[in-house]
PDB file of C-alpha atoms in Angstrom:
ATOM      1  CA  MET A   1     -55.299  27.897  19.804  1.00 41.00           C
ATOM      2  CA  THR A   2     -58.387  25.898  18.893  1.00 43.00           C
ATOM      3  CA  PRO A   3     -58.229  22.527  17.173  1.00 46.00           C
ATOM      4  CA  ALA A   4     -59.913  24.165  14.242  1.00 43.00           C
ATOM      5  CA  ALA A   5     -57.458  26.827  13.886  1.00 42.00           C
ATOM      6  CA  ILE A   6     -54.721  24.315  14.160  1.00 42.00           C
ATOM      7  CA  ASP A   7     -56.301  22.151  11.391  1.00 46.00           C
ATOM      8  CA  ALA A   8     -56.541  25.512   9.296  1.00 48.00           C
ATOM      9  CA  ALA A   9     -52.999  26.407   9.554  1.00 54.00           C
ATOM     10  CA  PRO A  10     -50.309  24.982   6.967  1.00 61.00           C
ATOM     11  CA  ARG A  11     -48.957  21.779   8.234  1.00 83.00           C
ATOM     12  CA  PRO A  12     -45.123  21.904   8.782  1.00 92.00           C
ATOM     13  CA  VAL A  13     -44.683  18.307   8.613  1.00 93.00           C
ATOM     14  CA  VAL A  14     -44.671  16.811   5.089  1.00 90.00           C
ATOM     15  CA  ALA A  15     -44.229  13.316   5.868  1.00 90.00           C
ATOM     16  CA  TRP A  16     -42.512  11.215   8.647  1.00 85.00           C
ATOM     17  CA  THR A  17     -41.026   7.755   8.686  1.00 90.00           C
ATOM     18  CA  VAL A  18     -40.471   5.165  11.352  1.00 89.00           C
ATOM     19  CA  SER A  19     -37.570   2.820  11.737  1.00 87.00           C
ATOM     20  CA  GLU A  20     -36.688  -0.053  13.958  1.00 86.00           C
ATOM     21  CA  TYR A  21     -33.145  -1.488  14.541  1.00 86.00           C
ATOM     22  CA  PRO A  22     -33.396  -4.671  16.481  1.00 84.00           C
ATOM     23  CA  ARG A  23     -29.725  -5.455  15.873  1.00 86.00           C
ATOM     24  CA  ASP A  24     -26.725  -3.406  15.516  1.00 84.00           C
ATOM     25  CA  ARG A  25     -26.385  -2.115  11.786  1.00 84.00           C
ATOM     26  CA  GLN A  26     -24.664   0.413   9.687  1.00 84.00           C
ATOM     27  CA  ARG A  27     -26.995   3.173   8.340  1.00 87.00           C
ATOM     28  CA  VAL A  28     -26.164   4.817   5.013  1.00 91.00           C
ATOM     29  CA  ALA A  29     -28.344   7.963   4.523  1.00 91.00           C
ATOM     30  CA  ILE A  30     -28.883   9.814   1.461  1.00 93.00           C
ATOM     31  CA  PRO A  31     -28.794  13.675   1.746  1.00 94.00           C
ATOM     32  CA  GLN A  32     -32.036  15.443   2.384  1.00 91.00           C
ATOM     33  CA  VAL A  33     -32.809  18.855   1.219  1.00 94.00           C
ATOM     34  CA  GLU A  34     -35.423  19.477   4.143  1.00 94.00           C
ATOM     35  CA  ALA A  35     -34.856  20.107   7.902  1.00 96.00           C
ATOM     36  CA  GLN A  36     -35.897  17.167  10.124  1.00 96.00           C
ATOM     37  CA  ILE A  37     -36.877  16.435  13.481  1.00 97.00           C
ATOM     38  CA  VAL A  38     -35.533  13.204  14.593  1.00 95.00           C
ATOM     39  CA  VAL A  39     -36.828  11.255  17.583  1.00 96.00           C
ATOM     40  CA  ARG A  40     -34.706   8.187  19.036  1.00 94.00           C
ATOM     41  CA  PHE A  41     -35.887   5.515  21.401  1.00 93.00           C
ATOM     42  CA  GLY A  42     -33.347   3.271  23.156  1.00 88.00           C
ATOM     43  CA  PRO A  43     -32.274   1.657  26.275  1.00 85.00           C
ATOM     44  CA  THR A  44     -28.983   3.528  26.417  1.00 82.00           C
ATOM     45  CA  LEU A  45     -30.636   7.091  25.956  1.00 84.00           C
ATOM     46  CA  PRO A  46     -31.511   9.292  29.027  1.00 78.00           C
ATOM     47  CA  ASP A  47     -35.136   8.499  29.947  1.00 81.00           C
ATOM     48  CA  GLY A  48     -35.250   6.146  27.024  1.00 89.00           C
ATOM     49  CA  VAL A  49     -35.832   9.049  24.435  1.00 93.00           C
ATOM     50  CA  ASP A  50     -34.309  12.097  22.764  1.00 93.00           C
ATOM     51  CA  VAL A  51     -35.359  14.639  20.318  1.00 96.00           C
ATOM     52  CA  HIS A  52     -33.307  16.676  17.916  1.00 97.00           C
ATOM     53  CA  ALA A  53     -33.717  18.914  14.906  1.00 97.00           C
ATOM     54  CA  VAL A  54     -31.208  18.983  12.066  1.00 96.00           C
ATOM     55  CA  GLY A  55     -30.892  21.030   8.924  1.00 95.00           C
ATOM     56  CA  PRO A  56     -30.351  20.028   5.335  1.00 94.00           C
ATOM     57  CA  ARG A  57     -27.385  17.542   4.807  1.00 93.00           C
ATOM     58  CA  THR A  58     -25.258  17.810   1.632  1.00 94.00           C
ATOM     59  CA  GLN A  59     -23.182  14.547   1.997  1.00 95.00           C
ATOM     60  CA  VAL A  60     -24.281  10.962   2.462  1.00 95.00           C
ATOM     61  CA  GLN A  61     -23.996  10.132   6.149  1.00 92.00           C
ATOM     62  CA  ARG A  62     -22.746   6.674   7.428  1.00 91.00           C
ATOM     63  CA  LYS A  63     -23.394   5.871  11.030  1.00 88.00           C
ATOM     64  CA  PHE A  64     -23.399   2.947  13.172  1.00 87.00           C
ATOM     65  CA  ILE A  65     -26.612   2.277  15.234  1.00 86.00           C
ATOM     66  CA  ARG A  66     -26.780   0.110  18.224  1.00 83.00           C
ATOM     67  CA  GLY A  67     -29.400  -2.684  18.136  1.00 85.00           C
ATOM     68  CA  GLY A  68     -32.546  -1.767  20.280  1.00 85.00           C
ATOM     69  CA  GLN A  69     -33.111   1.659  18.902  1.00 88.00           C
ATOM     70  CA  ARG A  70     -36.208   2.894  17.351  1.00 91.00           C
ATOM     71  CA  ALA A  71     -36.544   6.279  15.371  1.00 93.00           C
ATOM     72  CA  VAL A  72     -39.021   8.659  14.061  1.00 94.00           C
ATOM     73  CA  LEU A  73     -37.899  11.090  11.166  1.00 94.00           C
ATOM     74  CA  ALA A  74     -40.276  13.917  10.434  1.00 95.00           C
ATOM     75  CA  ARG A  75     -39.661  16.051   7.450  1.00 95.00           C
ATOM     76  CA  LEU A  76     -40.433  19.710   7.607  1.00 95.00           C
ATOM     77  CA  ARG A  77     -42.066  21.825   4.854  1.00 92.00           C
ATOM     78  CA  PRO A  78     -39.759  24.525   3.515  1.00 92.00           C
ATOM     79  CA  GLY A  79     -40.769  27.856   4.678  1.00 90.00           C
ATOM     80  CA  THR A  80     -42.055  26.552   8.074  1.00 92.00           C
ATOM     81  CA  TYR A  81     -38.710  26.058   9.949  1.00 93.00           C
ATOM     82  CA  GLU A  82     -38.952  29.213  12.274  1.00 92.00           C
ATOM     83  CA  ALA A  83     -42.614  28.699  13.283  1.00 92.00           C
ATOM     84  CA  ALA A  84     -41.832  24.997  13.930  1.00 94.00           C
ATOM     85  CA  LEU A  85     -38.413  25.134  15.452  1.00 94.00           C
ATOM     86  CA  SER A  86     -37.807  28.746  16.643  1.00 92.00           C
ATOM     87  CA  ILE A  87     -34.786  28.930  14.397  1.00 93.00           C
ATOM     88  CA  SER A  88     -34.508  30.135  10.838  1.00 92.00           C
ATOM     89  CA  ALA A  89     -33.499  27.977   7.771  1.00 93.00           C
ATOM     90  CA  THR A  90     -30.181  30.005   7.480  1.00 93.00           C
ATOM     91  CA  GLU A  91     -29.339  29.378  11.268  1.00 95.00           C
ATOM     92  CA  LEU A  92     -30.150  25.672  11.339  1.00 95.00           C
ATOM     93  CA  PRO A  93     -26.975  23.442  11.030  1.00 94.00           C
ATOM     94  CA  SER A  94     -26.414  20.280   9.397  1.00 92.00           C
ATOM     95  CA  THR A  95     -25.647  18.587  12.496  1.00 93.00           C
ATOM     96  CA  PRO A  96     -28.225  17.622  15.258  1.00 94.00           C
ATOM     97  CA  VAL A  97     -29.429  20.237  17.628  1.00 96.00           C
ATOM     98  CA  PRO A  98     -31.260  19.214  20.906  1.00 96.00           C
ATOM     99  CA  LEU A  99     -34.877  20.377  20.467  1.00 97.00           C
ATOM    100  CA  ASP A 100     -34.944  21.777  23.955  1.00 95.00           C
ATOM    101  CA  ALA A 101     -32.286  24.230  22.882  1.00 96.00           C
ATOM    102  CA  LEU A 102     -34.926  25.479  20.469  1.00 96.00           C
ATOM    103  CA  TRP A 103     -38.206  25.032  22.251  1.00 96.00           C
ATOM    104  CA  GLY A 104     -37.140  25.275  25.871  1.00 95.00           C
ATOM    105  CA  PRO A 105     -36.631  22.379  28.347  1.00 95.00           C
ATOM    106  CA  ALA A 106     -40.281  22.687  29.652  1.00 95.00           C
ATOM    107  CA  ALA A 107     -42.031  22.206  26.356  1.00 94.00           C
ATOM    108  CA  VAL A 108     -39.640  19.461  25.288  1.00 95.00           C
ATOM    109  CA  HIS A 109     -40.026  17.607  28.597  1.00 94.00           C
ATOM    110  CA  ARG A 110     -43.792  17.310  28.109  1.00 94.00           C
ATOM    111  CA  LEU A 111     -42.975  15.956  24.525  1.00 95.00           C
ATOM    112  CA  ARG A 112     -40.682  13.578  25.563  1.00 93.00           C
ATOM    113  CA  GLU A 113     -43.025  12.378  28.303  1.00 93.00           C
ATOM    114  CA  GLN A 114     -45.851  11.895  25.752  1.00 93.00           C
ATOM    115  CA  LEU A 115     -43.441  10.011  23.173  1.00 94.00           C
ATOM    116  CA  ALA A 116     -42.048   7.694  25.927  1.00 91.00           C
ATOM    117  CA  ASP A 117     -45.780   6.721  26.728  1.00 92.00           C
ATOM    118  CA  ALA A 118     -46.660   6.076  23.054  1.00 92.00           C
ATOM    119  CA  ALA A 119     -48.121   2.782  22.316  1.00 90.00           C
ATOM    120  CA  ASP A 120     -45.630   2.183  19.360  1.00 91.00           C
ATOM    121  CA  THR A 121     -43.245   4.201  17.156  1.00 90.00           C
ATOM    122  CA  GLN A 122     -46.181   4.729  14.808  1.00 91.00           C
ATOM    123  CA  ALA A 123     -48.278   6.325  17.380  1.00 93.00           C
ATOM    124  CA  ALA A 124     -45.009   8.401  18.481  1.00 94.00           C
ATOM    125  CA  GLY A 125     -44.835   9.692  14.907  1.00 93.00           C
ATOM    126  CA  ALA A 126     -48.445  10.960  15.038  1.00 94.00           C
ATOM    127  CA  MET A 127     -47.840  12.630  18.360  1.00 95.00           C
ATOM    128  CA  LEU A 128     -44.815  14.450  16.957  1.00 95.00           C
ATOM    129  CA  GLU A 129     -46.743  15.646  14.016  1.00 94.00           C
ATOM    130  CA  ALA A 130     -49.428  17.039  16.191  1.00 94.00           C
ATOM    131  CA  ALA A 131     -47.026  18.752  18.491  1.00 95.00           C
ATOM    132  CA  VAL A 132     -45.086  20.421  15.679  1.00 95.00           C
ATOM    133  CA  SER A 133     -48.308  21.528  13.991  1.00 93.00           C
ATOM    134  CA  ALA A 134     -49.808  22.958  17.256  1.00 93.00           C
ATOM    135  CA  ARG A 135     -46.684  25.004  17.958  1.00 92.00           C
ATOM    136  CA  ALA A 136     -46.288  26.405  14.225  1.00 91.00           C
ATOM    137  CA  ALA A 137     -50.129  27.255  14.474  1.00 89.00           C
ATOM    138  CA  ARG A 138     -49.507  29.391  17.355  1.00 87.00           C
ATOM    139  CA  GLN A 139     -47.078  31.523  15.418  1.00 79.00           C
ATOM    140  CA  PRO A 140     -48.059  31.748  11.817  1.00 64.00           C
ATOM    141  CA  THR A 141     -46.583  34.940  10.878  1.00 66.00           C
ATOM    142  CA  LEU A 142     -42.985  33.716  11.514  1.00 67.00           C
ATOM    143  CA  ASP A 143     -42.693  32.108   8.057  1.00 65.00           C
ATOM    144  CA  VAL A 144     -44.350  33.511   4.968  1.00 71.00           C
ATOM    145  CA  ALA A 145     -43.178  31.527   1.895  1.00 84.00           C
ATOM    146  CA  PRO A 146     -44.200  32.824  -1.406  1.00 91.00           C
ATOM    147  CA  ALA A 147     -46.862  31.018  -3.478  1.00 91.00           C
ATOM    148  CA  PHE A 148     -44.283  30.002  -6.242  1.00 94.00           C
ATOM    149  CA  LEU A 149     -42.008  28.137  -3.933  1.00 94.00           C
ATOM    150  CA  PRO A 150     -43.634  24.788  -4.468  1.00 93.00           C
ATOM    151  CA  ALA A 151     -43.562  25.116  -8.189  1.00 95.00           C
ATOM    152  CA  ALA A 152     -40.062  26.520  -8.246  1.00 96.00           C
ATOM    153  CA  LEU A 153     -38.728  23.573  -5.980  1.00 95.00           C
ATOM    154  CA  ASP A 154     -40.692  21.088  -8.534  1.00 95.00           C
ATOM    155  CA  ARG A 155     -39.265  22.866 -11.602  1.00 95.00           C
ATOM    156  CA  LEU A 156     -35.628  23.061 -10.289  1.00 95.00           C
ATOM    157  CA  GLN A 157     -35.372  19.250 -10.346  1.00 92.00           C
ATOM    158  CA  VAL A 158     -35.720  19.186 -14.140  1.00 91.00           C
ATOM    159  CA  ALA A 159     -34.877  22.673 -15.257  1.00 93.00           C
ATOM    160  CA  SER A 160     -32.125  25.106 -15.233  1.00 93.00           C
ATOM    161  CA  LEU A 161     -32.503  28.299 -12.933  1.00 95.00           C
ATOM    162  CA  SER A 162     -32.815  30.535 -15.847  1.00 95.00           C
ATOM    163  CA  GLN A 163     -35.667  28.394 -17.187  1.00 96.00           C
ATOM    164  CA  VAL A 164     -37.444  28.355 -13.960  1.00 96.00           C
ATOM    165  CA  VAL A 165     -37.267  32.156 -13.414  1.00 96.00           C
ATOM    166  CA  ARG A 166     -38.582  32.761 -16.829  1.00 97.00           C
ATOM    167  CA  GLU A 167     -41.572  30.470 -16.221  1.00 96.00           C
ATOM    168  CA  LEU A 168     -42.351  31.961 -12.861  1.00 96.00           C
ATOM    169  CA  GLY A 169     -41.725  35.597 -14.050  1.00 96.00           C
ATOM    170  CA  ILE A 170     -39.159  36.351 -11.192  1.00 96.00           C
ATOM    171  CA  SER A 171     -35.673  37.317 -10.928  1.00 96.00           C
ATOM    172  CA  GLU A 172     -32.818  34.855 -10.315  1.00 96.00           C
ATOM    173  CA  ARG A 173     -31.714  37.035  -7.369  1.00 96.00           C
ATOM    174  CA  HIS A 174     -35.166  36.912  -5.864  1.00 96.00           C
ATOM    175  CA  LEU A 175     -35.379  32.999  -6.249  1.00 96.00           C
ATOM    176  CA  ARG A 176     -31.850  32.703  -4.673  1.00 96.00           C
ATOM    177  CA  ARG A 177     -32.962  34.668  -1.660  1.00 95.00           C
ATOM    178  CA  VAL A 178     -36.287  32.791  -1.272  1.00 95.00           C
ATOM    179  CA  LEU A 179     -34.501  29.308  -1.345  1.00 96.00           C
ATOM    180  CA  HIS A 180     -31.847  30.692   0.917  1.00 95.00           C
ATOM    181  CA  ASP A 181     -34.454  31.973   3.395  1.00 93.00           C
ATOM    182  CA  THR A 182     -36.737  28.977   3.345  1.00 93.00           C
ATOM    183  CA  LEU A 183     -34.360  26.119   2.907  1.00 94.00           C
ATOM    184  CA  GLY A 184     -30.956  27.406   3.670  1.00 94.00           C
ATOM    185  CA  LEU A 185     -29.791  26.269   0.427  1.00 96.00           C
ATOM    186  CA  SER A 186     -29.028  27.781  -2.962  1.00 96.00           C
ATOM    187  CA  PRO A 187     -30.915  26.838  -6.064  1.00 96.00           C
ATOM    188  CA  LYS A 188     -27.816  25.078  -7.456  1.00 95.00           C
ATOM    189  CA  THR A 189     -27.265  22.936  -4.349  1.00 96.00           C
ATOM    190  CA  TYR A 190     -30.861  22.091  -4.000  1.00 96.00           C
ATOM    191  CA  ALA A 191     -31.023  20.891  -7.744  1.00 96.00           C
ATOM    192  CA  ARG A 192     -27.630  19.036  -7.320  1.00 96.00           C
ATOM    193  CA  LEU A 193     -28.995  16.992  -4.209  1.00 97.00           C
ATOM    194  CA  LYS A 194     -32.226  16.171  -5.819  1.00 96.00           C
ATOM    195  CA  ARG A 195     -30.474  14.909  -8.927  1.00 96.00           C
ATOM    196  CA  PHE A 196     -28.152  12.809  -7.008  1.00 97.00           C
ATOM    197  CA  ALA A 197     -31.106  11.364  -4.915  1.00 96.00           C
ATOM    198  CA  GLN A 198     -32.955  10.598  -8.184  1.00 96.00           C
ATOM    199  CA  ALA A 199     -30.077   8.873  -9.589  1.00 97.00           C
ATOM    200  CA  VAL A 200     -29.777   6.648  -6.442  1.00 96.00           C
ATOM    201  CA  ARG A 201     -33.400   5.721  -6.429  1.00 96.00           C
ATOM    202  CA  VAL A 202     -33.295   4.859 -10.396  1.00 96.00           C
ATOM    203  CA  ALA A 203     -30.346   2.607  -9.585  1.00 96.00           C
ATOM    204  CA  GLN A 204     -31.939   1.050  -6.611  1.00 94.00           C
ATOM    205  CA  SER A 205     -35.090   0.056  -8.703  1.00 93.00           C
ATOM    206  CA  THR A 206     -33.379  -2.027 -11.387  1.00 89.00           C
ATOM    207  CA  ASP A 207     -31.484  -5.206 -11.219  1.00 88.00           C
ATOM    208  CA  THR A 208     -29.289  -4.522 -14.217  1.00 91.00           C
ATOM    209  CA  VAL A 209     -27.774  -0.893 -13.660  1.00 94.00           C
ATOM    210  CA  ASN A 210     -26.746   1.208 -16.562  1.00 96.00           C
ATOM    211  CA  TRP A 211     -25.028   4.330 -15.089  1.00 96.00           C
ATOM    212  CA  SER A 212     -24.843   6.005 -18.527  1.00 96.00           C
ATOM    213  CA  ALA A 213     -28.582   5.740 -19.221  1.00 97.00           C
ATOM    214  CA  ILE A 214     -29.240   6.912 -15.451  1.00 97.00           C
ATOM    215  CA  ALA A 215     -26.957   9.921 -16.102  1.00 96.00           C
ATOM    216  CA  ALA A 216     -28.848  11.192 -19.075  1.00 95.00           C
ATOM    217  CA  ASP A 217     -32.413  10.228 -17.502  1.00 94.00           C
ATOM    218  CA  THR A 218     -31.480  12.280 -14.406  1.00 94.00           C
ATOM    219  CA  GLY A 219     -30.018  15.524 -15.814  1.00 92.00           C
ATOM    220  CA  TYR A 220     -26.278  14.766 -15.681  1.00 95.00           C
ATOM    221  CA  TYR A 221     -24.161  15.871 -18.645  1.00 93.00           C
ATOM    222  CA  ASP A 222     -22.821  12.461 -19.110  1.00 95.00           C
ATOM    223  CA  GLN A 223     -21.656   9.570 -17.096  1.00 96.00           C
ATOM    224  CA  ALA A 224     -18.388  11.236 -15.988  1.00 97.00           C
ATOM    225  CA  HIS A 225     -20.195  13.896 -14.545  1.00 97.00           C
ATOM    226  CA  LEU A 226     -22.434  11.593 -12.447  1.00 97.00           C
ATOM    227  CA  ILE A 227     -19.273   9.816 -11.358  1.00 97.00           C
ATOM    228  CA  ALA A 228     -17.519  13.122 -10.339  1.00 98.00           C
ATOM    229  CA  GLU A 229     -20.943  13.945  -8.391  1.00 97.00           C
ATOM    230  CA  PHE A 230     -21.029  10.758  -6.492  1.00 97.00           C
ATOM    231  CA  HIS A 231     -17.562  11.097  -5.449  1.00 97.00           C
ATOM    232  CA  ALA A 232     -18.199  14.601  -4.162  1.00 97.00           C
ATOM    233  CA  ILE A 233     -21.355  13.856  -2.305  1.00 97.00           C
ATOM    234  CA  ALA A 234     -20.978  10.138  -1.212  1.00 97.00           C
ATOM    235  CA  GLY A 235     -17.125   9.930  -1.135  1.00 96.00           C
ATOM    236  CA  ASN A 236     -17.452   6.772  -3.135  1.00 95.00           C
ATOM    237  CA  THR A 237     -18.143   5.482  -6.859  1.00 96.00           C
ATOM    238  CA  PRO A 238     -21.719   4.785  -7.904  1.00 97.00           C
ATOM    239  CA  ARG A 239     -21.298   1.212  -7.936  1.00 96.00           C
ATOM    240  CA  ALA A 240     -19.657   1.259  -4.348  1.00 96.00           C
ATOM    241  CA  LEU A 241     -22.180   3.433  -3.089  1.00 96.00           C
ATOM    242  CA  LEU A 242     -25.065   1.228  -4.325  1.00 95.00           C
ATOM    243  CA  ALA A 243     -23.520  -1.883  -2.966  1.00 93.00           C
ATOM    244  CA  GLU A 244     -23.360   0.021   0.503  1.00 92.00           C
ATOM    245  CA  LEU A 245     -26.921   0.774   0.239  1.00 92.00           C
ATOM    246  CA  ARG A 246     -27.992  -2.707  -0.754  1.00 88.00           C
ATOM    247  CA  GLU A 247     -25.749  -4.187   2.214  1.00 86.00           C
ATOM    248  CA  ALA A 248     -27.451  -1.914   4.541  1.00 80.00           C
ATOM    249  CA  ASP A 249     -31.004  -2.514   3.270  1.00 75.00           C
ATOM    250  CA  ALA A 250     -30.394  -6.323   3.467  1.00 70.00           C
ATOM    251  CA  ASP A 251     -29.360  -5.942   7.242  1.00 61.00           C
ATOM    252  CA  ALA A 252     -32.252  -3.427   8.127  1.00 55.00           C
ATOM    253  CA  ALA A 253     -35.380  -4.376   9.940  1.00 44.00           C
ATOM    254  CA  ASP A 254     -38.739  -3.959   8.335  1.00 42.00           C
ATOM    255  CA  ARG A 255     -39.545  -0.334   7.902  1.00 45.00           C
ATOM    256  CA  ARG A 256     -42.981   1.115   7.753  1.00 43.00           C
ATOM    257  CA  PRO A 257     -43.611   3.478   4.691  1.00 40.00           C
ATOM    258  CA  ASP A 258     -43.980   7.154   5.140  1.00 41.00           C
ATOM    259  CA  VAL A 259     -47.090   8.436   6.967  1.00 42.00           C
ATOM    260  CA  LEU A 260     -48.388  11.694   5.020  1.00 39.00           C
ATOM    261  CA  PRO A 261     -50.394  14.139   7.116  1.00 40.00           C
ATOM    262  CA  LEU A 262     -53.582  15.780   5.878  1.00 33.00           C
ATOM    263  CA  PRO A 263     -52.656  18.512   3.350  1.00 34.00           C
TER     264      PRO A 263
END
């Protein structure tokens, strides 16, 4: 595969983020709807680096991280999982899978060597994005997402399933099948997780939190509905989760922003 052909292929990585943890800390992670590839660097890891793939998470994750670790998290474009990972969206679990179980030991050994030699975590993120893009470009027919998928995912965040299918001129059954095949999620679960994430972002962006207003602005029926969803997804009240996130952020190292690849 030539570089020009790789550049012309749809890029599976929509964004990647790097994080550094110079000291022990508790990480509180909001559920994500996309699959991810996670690279970790640290003195306690075999050869100092490991690489895993993980499917969508439907619950808040709390994890203690030892100081001295660094990480790159690459989010994958829905509809590219099989080409990028050699596993379908419906088969990819929400628990980490070693990438060598999907790509094979030889391919991942080469990738780990490259990542271990990277000048810094930012360079490692660019290497990972390039490696995933090159792999997906060699097998472009494995995932063929319909053209309406981006519009459907965007509209499901603010409109009901019945409204979205009417706008797109497709059946509910077809949209359910497409999201199941490309994301491993139902439309209801996708919309629920995006609504939850939006409510968290709004709450984090203000000093005086009005949960009733946030519920109305982010698509919940009322504040009681929001509270019930926070209990179900985070295992905590909205106020308690926000306190957890603020404490974790206060203890976190400086994080670089997402790096977006070329369209």
